[in-house]
PDB file of C-alpha atoms and ligand atoms in Angstrom:
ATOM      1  CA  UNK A 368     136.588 116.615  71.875  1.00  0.00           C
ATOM      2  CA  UNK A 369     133.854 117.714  74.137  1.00  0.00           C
ATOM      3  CA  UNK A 370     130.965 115.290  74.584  1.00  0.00           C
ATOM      4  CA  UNK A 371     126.900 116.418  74.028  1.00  0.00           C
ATOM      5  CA  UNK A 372     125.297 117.171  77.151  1.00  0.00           C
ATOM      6  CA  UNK A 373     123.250 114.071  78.487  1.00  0.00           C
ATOM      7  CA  UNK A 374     119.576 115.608  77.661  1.00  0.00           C
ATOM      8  CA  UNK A 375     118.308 118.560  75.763  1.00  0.00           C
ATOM      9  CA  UNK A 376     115.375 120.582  76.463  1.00  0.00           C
ATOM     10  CA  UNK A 377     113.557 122.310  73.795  1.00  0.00           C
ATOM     11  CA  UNK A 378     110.351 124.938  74.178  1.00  0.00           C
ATOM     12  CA  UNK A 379     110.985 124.597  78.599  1.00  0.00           C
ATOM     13  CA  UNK A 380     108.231 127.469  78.692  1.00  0.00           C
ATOM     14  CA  UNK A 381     105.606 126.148  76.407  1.00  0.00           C
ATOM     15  CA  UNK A 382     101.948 127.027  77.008  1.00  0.00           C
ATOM     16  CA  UNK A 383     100.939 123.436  75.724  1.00  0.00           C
ATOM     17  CA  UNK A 384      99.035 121.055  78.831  1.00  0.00           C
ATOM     18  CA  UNK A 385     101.406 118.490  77.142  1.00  0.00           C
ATOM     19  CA  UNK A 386     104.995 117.455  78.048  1.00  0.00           C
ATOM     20  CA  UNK A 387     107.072 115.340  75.333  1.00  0.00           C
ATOM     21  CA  UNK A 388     109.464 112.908  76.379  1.00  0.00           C
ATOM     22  CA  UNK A 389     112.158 111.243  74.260  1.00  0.00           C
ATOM     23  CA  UNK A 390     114.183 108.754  75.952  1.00  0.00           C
ATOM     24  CA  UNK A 391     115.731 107.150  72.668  1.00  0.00           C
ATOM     25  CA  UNK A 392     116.662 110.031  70.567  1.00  0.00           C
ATOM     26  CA  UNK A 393     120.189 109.629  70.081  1.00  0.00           C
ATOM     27  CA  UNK A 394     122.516 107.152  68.770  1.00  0.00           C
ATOM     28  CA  UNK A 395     125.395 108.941  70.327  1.00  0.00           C
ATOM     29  CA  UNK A 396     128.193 106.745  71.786  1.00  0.00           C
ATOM     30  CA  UNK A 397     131.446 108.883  73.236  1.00  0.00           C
ATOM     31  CA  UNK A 398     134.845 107.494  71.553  1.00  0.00           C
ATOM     32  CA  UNK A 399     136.195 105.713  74.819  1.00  0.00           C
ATOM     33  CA  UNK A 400     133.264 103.165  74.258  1.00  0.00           C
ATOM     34  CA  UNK A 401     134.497 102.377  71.040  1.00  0.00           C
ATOM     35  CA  UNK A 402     130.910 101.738  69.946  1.00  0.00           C
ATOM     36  CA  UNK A 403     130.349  99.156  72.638  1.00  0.00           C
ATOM     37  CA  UNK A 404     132.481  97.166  70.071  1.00  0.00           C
ATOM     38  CA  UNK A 405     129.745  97.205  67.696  1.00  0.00           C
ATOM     39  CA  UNK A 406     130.793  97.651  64.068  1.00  0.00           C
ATOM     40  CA  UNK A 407     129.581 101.247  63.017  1.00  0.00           C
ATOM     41  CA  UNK A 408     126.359  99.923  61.022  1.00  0.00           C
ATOM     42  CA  UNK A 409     124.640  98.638  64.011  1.00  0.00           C
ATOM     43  CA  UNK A 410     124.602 102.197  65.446  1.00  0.00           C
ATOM     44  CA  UNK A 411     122.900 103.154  62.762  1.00  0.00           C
ATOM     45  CA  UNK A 412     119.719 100.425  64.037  1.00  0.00           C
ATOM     46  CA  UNK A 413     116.727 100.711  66.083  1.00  0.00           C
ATOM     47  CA  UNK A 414     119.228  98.896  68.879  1.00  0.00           C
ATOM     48  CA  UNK A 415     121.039 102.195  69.220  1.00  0.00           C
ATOM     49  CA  UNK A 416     118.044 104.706  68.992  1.00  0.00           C
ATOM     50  CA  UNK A 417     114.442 105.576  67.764  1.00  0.00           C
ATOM     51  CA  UNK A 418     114.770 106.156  64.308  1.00  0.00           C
ATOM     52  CA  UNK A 419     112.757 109.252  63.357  1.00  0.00           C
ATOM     53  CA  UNK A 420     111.433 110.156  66.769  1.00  0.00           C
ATOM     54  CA  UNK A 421     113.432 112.888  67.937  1.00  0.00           C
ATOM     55  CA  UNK A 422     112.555 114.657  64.515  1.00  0.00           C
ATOM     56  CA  UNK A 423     109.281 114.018  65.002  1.00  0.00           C
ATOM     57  CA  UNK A 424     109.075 115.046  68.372  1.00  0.00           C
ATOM     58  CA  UNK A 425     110.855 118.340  67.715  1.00  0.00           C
ATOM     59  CA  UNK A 426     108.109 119.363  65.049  1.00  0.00           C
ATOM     60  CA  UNK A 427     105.223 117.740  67.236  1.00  0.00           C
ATOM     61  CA  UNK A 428     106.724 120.195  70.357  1.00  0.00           C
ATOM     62  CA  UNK A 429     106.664 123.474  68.003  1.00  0.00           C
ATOM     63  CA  UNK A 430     103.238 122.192  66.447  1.00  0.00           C
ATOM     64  CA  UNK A 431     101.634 122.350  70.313  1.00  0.00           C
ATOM     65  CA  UNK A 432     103.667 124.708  71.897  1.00  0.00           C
ATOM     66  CA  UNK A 433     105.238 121.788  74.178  1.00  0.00           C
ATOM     67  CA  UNK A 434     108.238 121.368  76.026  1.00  0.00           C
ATOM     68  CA  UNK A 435     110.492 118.617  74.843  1.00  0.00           C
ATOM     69  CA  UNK A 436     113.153 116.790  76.541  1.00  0.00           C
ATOM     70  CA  UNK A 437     115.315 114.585  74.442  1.00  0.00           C
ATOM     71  CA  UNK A 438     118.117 111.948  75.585  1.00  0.00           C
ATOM     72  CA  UNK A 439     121.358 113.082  74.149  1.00  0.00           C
ATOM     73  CA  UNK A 440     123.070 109.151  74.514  1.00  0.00           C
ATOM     74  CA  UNK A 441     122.542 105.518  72.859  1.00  0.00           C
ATOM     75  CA  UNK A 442     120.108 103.397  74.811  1.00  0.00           C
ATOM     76  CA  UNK A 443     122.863 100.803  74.253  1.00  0.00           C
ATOM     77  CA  UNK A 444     125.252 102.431  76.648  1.00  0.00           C
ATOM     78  CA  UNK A 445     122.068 102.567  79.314  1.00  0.00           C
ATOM     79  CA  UNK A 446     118.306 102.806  78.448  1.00  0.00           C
ATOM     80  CA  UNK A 447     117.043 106.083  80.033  1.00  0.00           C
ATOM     81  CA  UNK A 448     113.036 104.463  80.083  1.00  0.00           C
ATOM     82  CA  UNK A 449     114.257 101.625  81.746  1.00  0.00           C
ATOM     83  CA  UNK A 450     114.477 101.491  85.928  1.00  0.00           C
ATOM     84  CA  UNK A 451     118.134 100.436  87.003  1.00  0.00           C
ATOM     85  CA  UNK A 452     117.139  97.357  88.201  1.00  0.00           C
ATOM     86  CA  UNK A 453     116.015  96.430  84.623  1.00  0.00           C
ATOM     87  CA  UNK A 454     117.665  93.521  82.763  1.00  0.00           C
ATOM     88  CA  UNK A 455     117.792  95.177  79.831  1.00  0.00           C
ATOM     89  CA  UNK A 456     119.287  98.696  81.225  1.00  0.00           C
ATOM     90  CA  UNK A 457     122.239  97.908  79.615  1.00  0.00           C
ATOM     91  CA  UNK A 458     121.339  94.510  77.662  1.00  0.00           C
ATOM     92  CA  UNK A 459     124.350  92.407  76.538  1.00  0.00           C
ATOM     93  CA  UNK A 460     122.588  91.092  73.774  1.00  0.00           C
ATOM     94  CA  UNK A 461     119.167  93.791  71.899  1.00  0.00           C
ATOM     95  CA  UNK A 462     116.904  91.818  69.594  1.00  0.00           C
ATOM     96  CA  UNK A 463     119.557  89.270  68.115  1.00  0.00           C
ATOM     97  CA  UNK A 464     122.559  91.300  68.284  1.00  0.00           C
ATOM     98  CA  UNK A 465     125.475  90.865  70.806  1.00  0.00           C
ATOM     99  CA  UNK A 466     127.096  93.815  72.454  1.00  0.00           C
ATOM    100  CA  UNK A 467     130.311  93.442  73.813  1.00  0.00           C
ATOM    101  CA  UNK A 468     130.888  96.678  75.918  1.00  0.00           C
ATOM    102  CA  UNK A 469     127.836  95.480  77.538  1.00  0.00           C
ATOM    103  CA  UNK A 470     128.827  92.513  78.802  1.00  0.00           C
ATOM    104  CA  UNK A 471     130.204  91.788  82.369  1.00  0.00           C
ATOM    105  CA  UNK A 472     129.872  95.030  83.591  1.00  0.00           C
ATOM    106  CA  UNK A 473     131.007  96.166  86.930  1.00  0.00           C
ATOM    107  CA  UNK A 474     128.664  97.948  89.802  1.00  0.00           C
ATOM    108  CA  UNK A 475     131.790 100.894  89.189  1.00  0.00           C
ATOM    109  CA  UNK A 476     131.050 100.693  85.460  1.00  0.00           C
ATOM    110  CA  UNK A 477     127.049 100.786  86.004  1.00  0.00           C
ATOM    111  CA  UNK A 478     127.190 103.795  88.341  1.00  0.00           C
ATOM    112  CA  UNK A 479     129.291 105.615  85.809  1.00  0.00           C
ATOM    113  CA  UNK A 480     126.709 105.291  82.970  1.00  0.00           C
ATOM    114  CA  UNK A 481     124.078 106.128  85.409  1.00  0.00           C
ATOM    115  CA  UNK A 482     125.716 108.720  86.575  1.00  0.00           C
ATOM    116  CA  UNK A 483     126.600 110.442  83.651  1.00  0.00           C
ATOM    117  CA  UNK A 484     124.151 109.434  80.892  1.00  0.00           C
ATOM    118  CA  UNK A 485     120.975 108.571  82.952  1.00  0.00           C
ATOM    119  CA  UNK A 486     120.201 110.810  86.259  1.00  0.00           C
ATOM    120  CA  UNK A 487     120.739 114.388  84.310  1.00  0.00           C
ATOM    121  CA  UNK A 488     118.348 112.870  81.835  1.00  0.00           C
ATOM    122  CA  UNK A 489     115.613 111.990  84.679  1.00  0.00           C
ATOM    123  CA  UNK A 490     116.545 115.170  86.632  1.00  0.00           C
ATOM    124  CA  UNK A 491     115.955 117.519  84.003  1.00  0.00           C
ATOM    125  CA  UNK A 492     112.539 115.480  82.672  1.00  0.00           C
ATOM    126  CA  UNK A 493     111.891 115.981  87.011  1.00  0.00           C
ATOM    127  CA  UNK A 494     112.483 119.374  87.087  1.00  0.00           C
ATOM    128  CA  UNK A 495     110.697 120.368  84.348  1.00  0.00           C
ATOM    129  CA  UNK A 496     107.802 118.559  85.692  1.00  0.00           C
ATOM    130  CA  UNK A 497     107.697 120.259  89.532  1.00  0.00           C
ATOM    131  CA  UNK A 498     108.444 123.660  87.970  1.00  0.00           C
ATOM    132  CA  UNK A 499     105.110 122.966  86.095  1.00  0.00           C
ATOM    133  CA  UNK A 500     103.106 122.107  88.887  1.00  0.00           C
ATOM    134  CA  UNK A 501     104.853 124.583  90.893  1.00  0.00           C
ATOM    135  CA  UNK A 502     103.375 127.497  88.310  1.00  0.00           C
ATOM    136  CA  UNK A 503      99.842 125.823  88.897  1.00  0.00           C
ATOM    137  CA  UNK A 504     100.565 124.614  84.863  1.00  0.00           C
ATOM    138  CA  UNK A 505      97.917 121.247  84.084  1.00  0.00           C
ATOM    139  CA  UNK A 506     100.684 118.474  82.896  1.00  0.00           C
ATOM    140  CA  UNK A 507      99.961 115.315  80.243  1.00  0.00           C
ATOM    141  CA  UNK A 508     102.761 113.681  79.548  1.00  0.00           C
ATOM    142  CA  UNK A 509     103.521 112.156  76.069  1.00  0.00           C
ATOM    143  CA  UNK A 510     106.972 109.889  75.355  1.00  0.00           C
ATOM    144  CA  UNK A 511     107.612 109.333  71.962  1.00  0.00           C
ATOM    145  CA  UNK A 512     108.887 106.356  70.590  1.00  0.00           C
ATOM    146  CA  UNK A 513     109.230 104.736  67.396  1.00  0.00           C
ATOM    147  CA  UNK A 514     110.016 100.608  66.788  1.00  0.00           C
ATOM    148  CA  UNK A 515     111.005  98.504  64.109  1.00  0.00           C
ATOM    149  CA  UNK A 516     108.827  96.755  61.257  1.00  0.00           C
ATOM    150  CA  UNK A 517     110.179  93.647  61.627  1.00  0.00           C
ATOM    151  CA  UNK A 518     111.217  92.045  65.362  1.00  0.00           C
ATOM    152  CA  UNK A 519     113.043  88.728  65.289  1.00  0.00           C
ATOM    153  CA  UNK A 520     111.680  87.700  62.369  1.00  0.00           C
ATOM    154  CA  UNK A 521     108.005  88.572  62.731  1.00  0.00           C
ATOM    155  CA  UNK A 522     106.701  91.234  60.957  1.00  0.00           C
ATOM    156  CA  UNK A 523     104.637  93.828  62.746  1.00  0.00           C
ATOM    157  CA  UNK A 524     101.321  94.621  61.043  1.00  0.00           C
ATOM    158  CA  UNK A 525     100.583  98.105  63.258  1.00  0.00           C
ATOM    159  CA  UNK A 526     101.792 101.914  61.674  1.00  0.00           C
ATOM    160  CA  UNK A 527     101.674 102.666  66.022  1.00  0.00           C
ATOM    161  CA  UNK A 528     100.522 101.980  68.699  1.00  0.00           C
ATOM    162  CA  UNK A 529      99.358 104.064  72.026  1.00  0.00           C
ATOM    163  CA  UNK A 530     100.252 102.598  75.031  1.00  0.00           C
ATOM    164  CA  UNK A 531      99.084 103.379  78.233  1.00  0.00           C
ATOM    165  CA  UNK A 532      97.652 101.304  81.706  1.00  0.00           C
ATOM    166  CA  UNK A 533      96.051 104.248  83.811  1.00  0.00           C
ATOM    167  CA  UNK A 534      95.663 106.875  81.151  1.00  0.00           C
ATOM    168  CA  UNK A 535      92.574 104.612  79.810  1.00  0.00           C
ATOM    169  CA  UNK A 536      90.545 106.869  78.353  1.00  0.00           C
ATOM    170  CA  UNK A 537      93.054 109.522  76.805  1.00  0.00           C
ATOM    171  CA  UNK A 538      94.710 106.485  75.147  1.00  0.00           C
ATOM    172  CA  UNK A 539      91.532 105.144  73.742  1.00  0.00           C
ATOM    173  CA  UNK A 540      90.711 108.490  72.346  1.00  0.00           C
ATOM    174  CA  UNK A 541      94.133 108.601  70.440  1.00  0.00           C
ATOM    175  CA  UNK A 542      93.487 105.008  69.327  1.00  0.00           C
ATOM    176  CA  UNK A 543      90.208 105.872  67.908  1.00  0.00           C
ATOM    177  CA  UNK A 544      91.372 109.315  66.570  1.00  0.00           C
ATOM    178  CA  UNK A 545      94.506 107.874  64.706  1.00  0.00           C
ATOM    179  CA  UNK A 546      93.486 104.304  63.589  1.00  0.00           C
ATOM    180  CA  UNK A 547      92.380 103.982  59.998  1.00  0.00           C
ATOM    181  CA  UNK A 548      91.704 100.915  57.285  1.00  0.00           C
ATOM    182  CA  UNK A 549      95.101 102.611  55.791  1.00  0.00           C
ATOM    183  CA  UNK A 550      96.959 103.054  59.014  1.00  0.00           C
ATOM    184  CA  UNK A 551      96.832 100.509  61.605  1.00  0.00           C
ATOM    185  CA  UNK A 552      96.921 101.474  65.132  1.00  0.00           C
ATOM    186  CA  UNK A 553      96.268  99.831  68.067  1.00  0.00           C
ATOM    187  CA  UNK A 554      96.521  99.896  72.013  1.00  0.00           C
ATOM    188  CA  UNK A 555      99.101  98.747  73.939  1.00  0.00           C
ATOM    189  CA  UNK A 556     101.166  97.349  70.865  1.00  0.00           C
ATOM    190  CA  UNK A 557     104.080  96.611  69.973  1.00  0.00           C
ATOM    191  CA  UNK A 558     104.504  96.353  73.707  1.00  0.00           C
ATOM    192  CA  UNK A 559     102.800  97.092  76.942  1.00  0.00           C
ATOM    193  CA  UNK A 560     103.799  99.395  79.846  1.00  0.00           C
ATOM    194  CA  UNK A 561     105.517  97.887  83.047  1.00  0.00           C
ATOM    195  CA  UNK A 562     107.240  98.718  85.736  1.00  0.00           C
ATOM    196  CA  UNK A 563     110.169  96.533  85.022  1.00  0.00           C
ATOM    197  CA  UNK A 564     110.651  97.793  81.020  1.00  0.00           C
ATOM    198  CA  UNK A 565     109.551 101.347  81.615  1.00  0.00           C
ATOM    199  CA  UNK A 566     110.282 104.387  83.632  1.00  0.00           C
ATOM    200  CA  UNK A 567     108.800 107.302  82.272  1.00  0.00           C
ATOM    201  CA  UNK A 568     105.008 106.515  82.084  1.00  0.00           C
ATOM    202  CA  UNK A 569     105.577 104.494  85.125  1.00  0.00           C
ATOM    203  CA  UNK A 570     107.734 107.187  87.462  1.00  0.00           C
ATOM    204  CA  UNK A 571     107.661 110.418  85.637  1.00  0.00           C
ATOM    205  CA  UNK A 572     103.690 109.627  84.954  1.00  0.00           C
ATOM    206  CA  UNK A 573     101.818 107.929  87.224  1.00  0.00           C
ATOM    207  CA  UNK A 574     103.379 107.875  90.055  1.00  0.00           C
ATOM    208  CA  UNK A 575     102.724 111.527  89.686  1.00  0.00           C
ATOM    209  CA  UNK A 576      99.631 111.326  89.335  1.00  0.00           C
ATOM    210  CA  UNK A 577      99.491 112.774  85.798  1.00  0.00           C
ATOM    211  CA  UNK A 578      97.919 111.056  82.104  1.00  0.00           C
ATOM    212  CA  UNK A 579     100.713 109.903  80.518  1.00  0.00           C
ATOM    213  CA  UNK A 580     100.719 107.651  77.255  1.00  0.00           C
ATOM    214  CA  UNK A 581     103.288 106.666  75.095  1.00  0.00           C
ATOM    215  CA  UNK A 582     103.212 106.756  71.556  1.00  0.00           C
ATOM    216  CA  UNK A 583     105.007 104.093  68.804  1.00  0.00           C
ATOM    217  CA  UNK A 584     105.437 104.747  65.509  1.00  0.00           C
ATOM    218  CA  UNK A 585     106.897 102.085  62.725  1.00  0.00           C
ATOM    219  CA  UNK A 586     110.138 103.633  62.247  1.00  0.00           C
ATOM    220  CA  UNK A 587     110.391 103.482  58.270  1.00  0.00           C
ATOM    221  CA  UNK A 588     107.456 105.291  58.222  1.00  0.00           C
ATOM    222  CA  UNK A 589     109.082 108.781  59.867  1.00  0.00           C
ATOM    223  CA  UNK A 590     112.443 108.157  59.099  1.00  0.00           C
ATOM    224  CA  UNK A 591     112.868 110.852  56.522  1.00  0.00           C
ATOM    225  CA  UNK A 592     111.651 114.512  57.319  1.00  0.00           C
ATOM    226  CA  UNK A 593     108.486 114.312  55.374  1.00  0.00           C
ATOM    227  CA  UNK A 594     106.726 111.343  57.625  1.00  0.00           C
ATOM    228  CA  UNK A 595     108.175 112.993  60.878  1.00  0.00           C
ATOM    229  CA  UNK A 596     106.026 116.141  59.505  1.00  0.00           C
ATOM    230  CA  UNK A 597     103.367 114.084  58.497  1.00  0.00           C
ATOM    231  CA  UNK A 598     102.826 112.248  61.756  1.00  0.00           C
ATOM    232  CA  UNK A 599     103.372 115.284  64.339  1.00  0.00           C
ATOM    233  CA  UNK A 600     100.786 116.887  61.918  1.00  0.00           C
ATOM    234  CA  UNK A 601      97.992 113.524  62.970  1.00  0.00           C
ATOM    235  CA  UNK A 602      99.224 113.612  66.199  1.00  0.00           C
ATOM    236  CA  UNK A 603      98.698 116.748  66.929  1.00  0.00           C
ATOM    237  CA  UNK A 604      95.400 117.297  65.197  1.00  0.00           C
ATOM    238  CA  UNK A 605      94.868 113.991  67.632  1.00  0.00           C
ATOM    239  CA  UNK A 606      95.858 115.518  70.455  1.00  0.00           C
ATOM    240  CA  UNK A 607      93.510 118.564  69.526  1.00  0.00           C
TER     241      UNK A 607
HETATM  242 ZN1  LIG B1034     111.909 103.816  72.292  1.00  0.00          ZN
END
């Protein structure tokens, strides 16, 4: 069986200023992993993937005319917005939940992964970028994300959150644009932005030189097709 290529790029010409990332997309695992010796329910978690963000990104990229590039792999096997020398690149245990392929890994083993899951993934997000700026095209970059209601126990009160360090006053905008009494969101939450647990608004961003936020939504909320329309529809009225 032949194995899905290890990023896709949709729109790679679009007129849009903004660039979408997806680093979590996919829940894919290739059979010799044998699920990381996960039973096949946890795959179907926000441990293996964002829930609801690819779909949502694909419908925010047509809505602005953007280029998207999507993972095609599990975070579990290695975490394509992590840097290498993260802890949790390839975590042996994500939120409460063991995973055996992950543990005692070998340098071989790492470099594999890497190899063949991670670099084509930040090559191609790369390339896309220096063509762009090659053309004389204005970049923002946007990674989309979405996270789970509930972590360890503690429920999350937020319906997203906009996270950002240098992109200040783009991220406030979005903040203001998208909170409401109904719909909670918030800057810099669930998490914030660091060099250690991110890569893309970190490398692919700022180190750039470009604005570049990253945008979490609660997963339930765009798990079906409906809220993935619904929120590319705020975010790019947002983004307007
Ligand atoms: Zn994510």
């Amino acid at each position: 069986m032949s194995e899905p290529p290890a990023f896709e790029i949709v729109n790679a010409k679009g007129s849009s200023q903004y660039v979408l990332t997806c680093e979590h997309a996919s829940n894919y695992i290739p059979a010799r992993y044998r699920n990381l010796g996960l039973p096949e329910a946890e795959l179907q978690r926000h441990i293996a993937y964002d829930i609801g963000a690819a779909g949502m990104s694909r419908l925010l990229s047509k809505a602005l005319d953007a280029p998207l590039v999507l993972s095609g792999y599990s975070r579990l096997l290695i975490d394509c917005n992590r840097p290498l020398h993260s802890p949790t690149l390839m975590p042996a245990v994500s939120e409460t939940t063991e995973i055996p392929g992950n543990r005692n890994l070998s340098a071989a083993e790492i470099e594999e992964r890497a190899t063949a899951f991670y670099w084509p993934y930040q090559n191609a997000v790369a390339s896309l970028l220096d063509e762009r700026k090659a053309r004389g095209q204005n970049t923002i970059l946007l990674a989309m994300h979405s996270f789970t209601p509930v972590f360890k126990g503690v429920r999350r009160p937020w319906h997203g959150g906009i996270l950002f360090r240098k992109s200040e006053r783009l991220g406030e905008m979005l903040v203001q644009r998208l909170n409401a009494p109904s719909r909670p969101v918030e800057a810099n939450q669930p998490y914030q932005i660091s060099d250690d647990g991110d890569y893309t608004i970190p490398v692919h961003g700022e180190a750039r030189g470009l604005e570049a936020v990253l945008f979490e939504v609660r997963q339930d909320l765009i798990a079906a097709p409906e809220g993935q329309k619904a929120w590319a529809s705020l975010i790019a009225q947002a983004l307007d």
